[in-house]
Amino acid sequence: MVELYDDERLDYLLNEDIRIIQSPSVFSFSLDAVLLAKFVYMPIQKGQIVDLCTGNGVIPLLLSMRTKGKIIGIEIQERLCDMAKRSVQYNGLEKQIEIIRGDIKDAPKQLGYSKYDVVTCNPPYFPTISKEEMNKNIHFAIARHEIYCTLEDVIRVSSQLLKQGGKAAFVHRPGRLLDIITLMRKYRLEPKRLRFVYPKIGKEANTILIEGIKDGNPDLKVLPPLIVYHDNNEYTDEVKQLLYGIIPS
């Protein structure tokens, strides 16, 4: 059994095969992380993958169900890093997943340049933060705001880690799309796949999923939209399939 601290709980991760440690006062994963883990290209049999800003390790755990490759998760917050490590141990995935505490800006020097097949990141979305927000909950503030790393840091580091032809995938907000594409091209990550996520039909997109190839040729494909909820607030069939493997009849 895994030891839980304070208000931590052991939740099922989409299915009953994997469980994850979460805390309402520290960190709980969102749908964004799940969508990114399902969206990104993943080598099935082998490969080296890095997840930046890994939080409680949700993306490495999800990716372990799609690949036999080695996965490294990097997280700067000690508490979240510890939660991620205990989740990996609970699921017996120590041989496949390694969780490292550290600043992502140091990752290329620490892990090696131009050697990874895939890099993923669900980064902090918001560039600024007030002192009031900082004082309310430091864990939430760091996860949501660019306190320790900026969008440019994330994209630059992703490129530095990737081998030529390697793929980087990010989840973010539509309002940062032009920034993301500009920075990806600045750091030799050519955008190749883009998908807009909408909360409901008729609503504005509130999430984007984007994947690029290091030194790839220009050819961006915009994928069909992903609608999350029906009007009755139930998940759509596609989202149910992504989350739970339920195939609509």
CSV table of C-alpha atoms in Angstrom, one decimal:
chain,number,residue,atom,x,y,z
A,1,MET,CA,0.0,0.0,0.0
A,2,VAL,CA,1.0,3.6,-0.6
A,3,GLU,CA,1.2,6.1,2.3
A,4,LEU,CA,-1.1,9.1,2.0
A,5,TYR,CA,-0.6,12.5,3.7
A,6,ASP,CA,-3.0,15.1,4.9
A,7,ASP,CA,-6.0,15.4,2.5
A,8,GLU,CA,-4.5,13.1,-0.2
A,9,ARG,CA,-6.6,10.5,-1.8
A,10,LEU,CA,-6.0,7.6,-4.1
A,11,ASP,CA,-8.2,8.0,-7.2
A,12,TYR,CA,-8.8,5.8,-10.2
A,13,LEU,CA,-7.2,7.1,-13.4
A,14,LEU,CA,-9.9,6.6,-16.1
A,15,ASN,CA,-9.9,2.9,-15.6
A,16,GLU,CA,-9.3,0.5,-12.6
A,17,ASP,CA,-5.8,-0.5,-13.7
A,18,ILE,CA,-4.0,2.6,-12.6
A,19,ARG,CA,-4.5,4.8,-9.6
A,20,ILE,CA,-3.1,8.3,-8.8
A,21,ILE,CA,-2.5,10.3,-5.7
A,22,GLN,CA,-4.4,13.6,-5.6
A,23,SER,CA,-5.1,16.4,-3.2
A,24,PRO,CA,-7.8,19.0,-3.4
A,25,SER,CA,-5.5,21.6,-1.6
A,26,VAL,CA,-2.4,20.8,-3.6
A,27,PHE,CA,-3.1,19.3,-7.1
A,28,SER,CA,-5.7,17.3,-9.0
A,29,PHE,CA,-5.4,16.7,-12.7
A,30,SER,CA,-7.8,18.3,-15.2
A,31,LEU,CA,-9.3,17.1,-18.5
A,32,ASP,CA,-6.6,19.1,-20.3
A,33,ALA,CA,-4.0,16.7,-19.2
A,34,VAL,CA,-6.0,13.7,-20.3
A,35,LEU,CA,-6.7,15.3,-23.7
A,36,LEU,CA,-3.0,16.0,-24.2
A,37,ALA,CA,-2.0,12.4,-23.3
A,38,LYS,CA,-4.5,11.1,-25.8
A,39,PHE,CA,-3.7,13.6,-28.5
A,40,VAL,CA,0.1,13.3,-28.7
A,41,TYR,CA,1.9,10.9,-31.0
A,42,MET,CA,3.4,8.1,-29.1
A,43,PRO,CA,5.8,5.4,-30.2
A,44,ILE,CA,4.4,2.0,-29.1
A,45,GLN,CA,7.3,-0.3,-28.6
A,46,LYS,CA,10.2,1.9,-27.7
A,47,GLY,CA,11.3,5.5,-27.4
A,48,GLN,CA,12.3,8.2,-24.9
A,49,ILE,CA,9.6,10.6,-23.7
A,50,VAL,CA,9.8,13.7,-21.4
A,51,ASP,CA,6.8,15.4,-19.7
A,52,LEU,CA,7.6,18.9,-18.5
A,53,CYS,CA,5.7,20.5,-15.6
A,54,THR,CA,4.4,17.0,-14.8
A,55,GLY,CA,2.5,17.9,-11.6
A,56,ASN,CA,1.4,14.7,-9.9
A,57,GLY,CA,2.5,12.6,-12.8
A,58,VAL,CA,-0.8,12.2,-14.5
A,59,ILE,CA,0.5,12.5,-18.1
A,60,PRO,CA,3.4,9.9,-17.6
A,61,LEU,CA,0.9,7.5,-16.0
A,62,LEU,CA,-1.5,7.9,-18.9
A,63,LEU,CA,1.2,7.6,-21.5
A,64,SER,CA,2.4,4.4,-19.9
A,65,MET,CA,-0.8,2.8,-21.2
A,66,ARG,CA,0.1,3.8,-24.8
A,67,THR,CA,3.8,3.0,-25.0
A,68,LYS,CA,6.5,0.7,-23.7
A,69,GLY,CA,9.0,3.6,-24.0
A,70,LYS,CA,10.8,5.2,-21.1
A,71,ILE,CA,9.1,8.2,-19.6
A,72,ILE,CA,10.6,11.0,-17.5
A,73,GLY,CA,8.4,13.5,-15.7
A,74,ILE,CA,10.0,16.8,-14.4
A,75,GLU,CA,8.3,18.8,-11.7
A,76,ILE,CA,9.7,21.7,-9.6
A,77,GLN,CA,7.4,21.5,-6.6
A,78,GLU,CA,8.6,19.1,-4.0
A,79,ARG,CA,5.2,18.1,-2.8
A,80,LEU,CA,3.9,17.3,-6.3
A,81,CYS,CA,7.1,15.5,-7.2
A,82,ASP,CA,6.7,13.3,-4.1
A,83,MET,CA,3.0,12.6,-5.0
A,84,ALA,CA,4.0,11.6,-8.5
A,85,LYS,CA,6.8,9.3,-7.3
A,86,ARG,CA,4.5,7.5,-4.9
A,87,SER,CA,1.9,7.0,-7.6
A,88,VAL,CA,4.5,5.5,-9.9
A,89,GLN,CA,5.6,3.2,-7.1
A,90,TYR,CA,2.0,2.2,-6.3
A,91,ASN,CA,1.4,1.2,-9.9
A,92,GLY,CA,4.7,-0.7,-10.1
A,93,LEU,CA,5.9,1.4,-13.0
A,94,GLU,CA,9.3,2.4,-11.6
A,95,LYS,CA,11.1,0.6,-14.5
A,96,GLN,CA,9.2,2.7,-17.1
A,97,ILE,CA,8.6,6.1,-15.4
A,98,GLU,CA,11.1,8.3,-13.6
A,99,ILE,CA,10.0,11.4,-11.8
A,100,ILE,CA,12.7,14.1,-11.3
A,101,ARG,CA,12.4,17.2,-9.2
A,102,GLY,CA,13.9,20.1,-10.9
A,103,ASP,CA,13.5,23.3,-13.0
A,104,ILE,CA,12.6,22.5,-16.6
A,105,LYS,CA,15.1,25.2,-17.7
A,106,ASP,CA,17.9,22.9,-16.5
A,107,ALA,CA,16.4,19.8,-18.2
A,108,PRO,CA,18.5,19.8,-21.3
A,109,LYS,CA,21.8,20.1,-19.4
A,110,GLN,CA,20.6,17.4,-16.9
A,111,LEU,CA,19.0,14.9,-19.3
A,112,GLY,CA,20.9,15.6,-22.5
A,113,TYR,CA,20.3,17.6,-25.7
A,114,SER,CA,18.7,16.3,-28.9
A,115,LYS,CA,18.0,12.7,-27.6
A,116,TYR,CA,14.3,12.4,-27.0
A,117,ASP,CA,11.5,11.2,-29.3
A,118,VAL,CA,8.6,13.0,-27.7
A,119,VAL,CA,8.2,16.0,-25.3
A,120,THR,CA,4.8,16.9,-23.7
A,121,CYS,CA,3.8,19.8,-21.5
A,122,ASN,CA,0.6,21.1,-19.9
A,123,PRO,CA,2.2,24.4,-18.9
A,124,PRO,CA,1.0,27.2,-16.7
A,125,TYR,CA,-1.5,29.1,-18.8
A,126,PHE,CA,-1.5,32.6,-17.3
A,127,PRO,CA,1.5,35.0,-17.6
A,128,THR,CA,0.8,37.3,-14.6
A,129,ILE,CA,-0.3,36.8,-11.0
A,130,SER,CA,-1.3,39.1,-8.1
A,131,LYS,CA,0.1,38.9,-4.6
A,132,GLU,CA,-3.3,38.0,-3.4
A,133,GLU,CA,-3.5,35.0,-5.7
A,134,MET,CA,0.1,34.0,-4.8
A,135,ASN,CA,-0.8,34.1,-1.1
A,136,LYS,CA,-4.0,32.0,-1.4
A,137,ASN,CA,-2.4,28.8,-2.5
A,138,ILE,CA,1.2,28.6,-3.7
A,139,HIS,CA,0.7,25.2,-5.3
A,140,PHE,CA,-2.2,26.4,-7.4
A,141,ALA,CA,-0.4,29.6,-8.2
A,142,ILE,CA,2.7,27.8,-9.5
A,143,ALA,CA,0.6,25.4,-11.6
A,144,ARG,CA,-1.5,28.1,-13.2
A,145,HIS,CA,0.8,31.0,-13.6
A,146,GLU,CA,4.2,31.6,-15.3
A,147,ILE,CA,6.1,31.9,-12.0
A,148,TYR,CA,8.9,29.5,-12.6
A,149,CYS,CA,8.7,29.1,-16.3
A,150,THR,CA,7.3,31.0,-19.3
A,151,LEU,CA,5.7,29.7,-22.4
A,152,GLU,CA,9.0,30.5,-24.2
A,153,ASP,CA,10.9,28.5,-21.7
A,154,VAL,CA,8.6,25.5,-22.3
A,155,ILE,CA,9.0,25.6,-26.1
A,156,ARG,CA,12.7,26.3,-26.1
A,157,VAL,CA,13.5,23.5,-23.7
A,158,SER,CA,11.2,21.1,-25.6
A,159,SER,CA,13.2,21.8,-28.8
A,160,GLN,CA,16.5,21.4,-27.0
A,161,LEU,CA,15.5,18.0,-25.7
A,162,LEU,CA,14.1,16.6,-28.9
A,163,LYS,CA,16.1,14.8,-31.6
A,164,GLN,CA,15.6,15.9,-35.2
A,165,GLY,CA,12.2,14.7,-36.2
A,166,GLY,CA,11.1,14.4,-32.6
A,167,LYS,CA,7.6,15.6,-31.7
A,168,ALA,CA,6.4,18.1,-29.1
A,169,ALA,CA,2.8,18.5,-28.0
A,170,PHE,CA,1.2,21.1,-25.8
A,171,VAL,CA,-2.2,21.9,-24.4
A,172,HIS,CA,-3.0,25.6,-23.9
A,173,ARG,CA,-5.6,28.3,-24.3
A,174,PRO,CA,-6.7,29.7,-27.7
A,175,GLY,CA,-5.7,33.2,-26.8
A,176,ARG,CA,-2.0,32.1,-26.8
A,177,LEU,CA,-2.2,30.3,-30.2
A,178,LEU,CA,-0.3,33.0,-32.1
A,179,ASP,CA,2.4,33.2,-29.4
A,180,ILE,CA,2.7,29.4,-29.4
A,181,ILE,CA,3.1,29.1,-33.2
A,182,THR,CA,5.5,32.0,-33.3
A,183,LEU,CA,7.7,30.5,-30.5
A,184,MET,CA,7.5,27.0,-32.0
A,185,ARG,CA,8.9,28.3,-35.3
A,186,LYS,CA,11.5,30.3,-33.5
A,187,TYR,CA,12.8,27.2,-31.9
A,188,ARG,CA,12.5,24.9,-34.9
A,189,LEU,CA,9.3,23.1,-33.9
A,190,GLU,CA,7.2,23.2,-37.0
A,191,PRO,CA,3.4,23.0,-36.1
A,192,LYS,CA,1.9,20.0,-37.8
A,193,ARG,CA,-1.4,19.2,-36.0
A,194,LEU,CA,-3.9,21.5,-34.3
A,195,ARG,CA,-7.2,20.8,-32.6
A,196,PHE,CA,-9.6,23.1,-31.0
A,197,VAL,CA,-11.6,21.9,-28.0
A,198,TYR,CA,-15.1,23.4,-27.3
A,199,PRO,CA,-17.0,23.0,-24.0
A,200,LYS,CA,-20.3,22.8,-26.0
A,201,ILE,CA,-21.6,23.3,-29.5
A,202,GLY,CA,-22.1,27.0,-30.1
A,203,LYS,CA,-19.6,28.0,-27.5
A,204,GLU,CA,-16.1,29.5,-28.1
A,205,ALA,CA,-13.1,27.1,-28.0
A,206,ASN,CA,-11.5,27.2,-24.6
A,207,THR,CA,-8.6,24.8,-25.2
A,208,ILE,CA,-6.1,24.0,-28.0
A,209,LEU,CA,-4.0,20.9,-28.6
A,210,ILE,CA,-1.0,21.4,-30.8
A,211,GLU,CA,1.8,19.2,-31.9
A,212,GLY,CA,5.0,20.0,-33.9
A,213,ILE,CA,8.0,18.3,-35.4
A,214,LYS,CA,11.5,19.5,-34.8
A,215,ASP,CA,12.8,20.7,-38.2
A,216,GLY,CA,9.7,19.5,-39.9
A,217,ASN,CA,8.4,20.8,-43.2
A,218,PRO,CA,5.5,23.4,-43.1
A,219,ASP,CA,2.2,21.6,-43.4
A,220,LEU,CA,-0.3,22.3,-40.6
A,221,LYS,CA,-3.4,20.1,-40.4
A,222,VAL,CA,-6.4,21.5,-38.4
A,223,LEU,CA,-8.2,18.5,-37.0
A,224,PRO,CA,-12.0,18.2,-36.5
A,225,PRO,CA,-13.3,20.1,-33.4
A,226,LEU,CA,-13.6,18.2,-30.1
A,227,ILE,CA,-16.9,19.0,-28.2
A,228,VAL,CA,-16.7,18.1,-24.5
A,229,TYR,CA,-20.3,18.3,-23.3
A,230,HIS,CA,-23.8,17.9,-24.6
A,231,ASP,CA,-26.4,20.5,-23.6
A,232,ASN,CA,-27.4,18.3,-20.7
A,233,ASN,CA,-23.8,18.5,-19.4
A,234,GLU,CA,-23.0,14.9,-20.1
A,235,TYR,CA,-19.8,14.0,-21.9
A,236,THR,CA,-20.0,13.5,-25.7
A,237,ASP,CA,-19.4,10.1,-27.1
A,238,GLU,CA,-15.9,11.0,-28.3
A,239,VAL,CA,-14.9,12.3,-24.9
A,240,LYS,CA,-16.3,9.2,-23.2
A,241,GLN,CA,-14.3,7.1,-25.5
A,242,LEU,CA,-11.1,9.1,-24.8
A,243,LEU,CA,-11.7,9.0,-21.0
A,244,TYR,CA,-13.1,5.6,-20.4
A,245,GLY,CA,-12.6,3.6,-23.6
A,246,ILE,CA,-16.4,3.5,-24.1
A,247,ILE,CA,-17.3,3.0,-27.7
A,248,PRO,CA,-20.7,4.4,-28.7
A,249,SER,CA,-23.2,1.7,-29.8
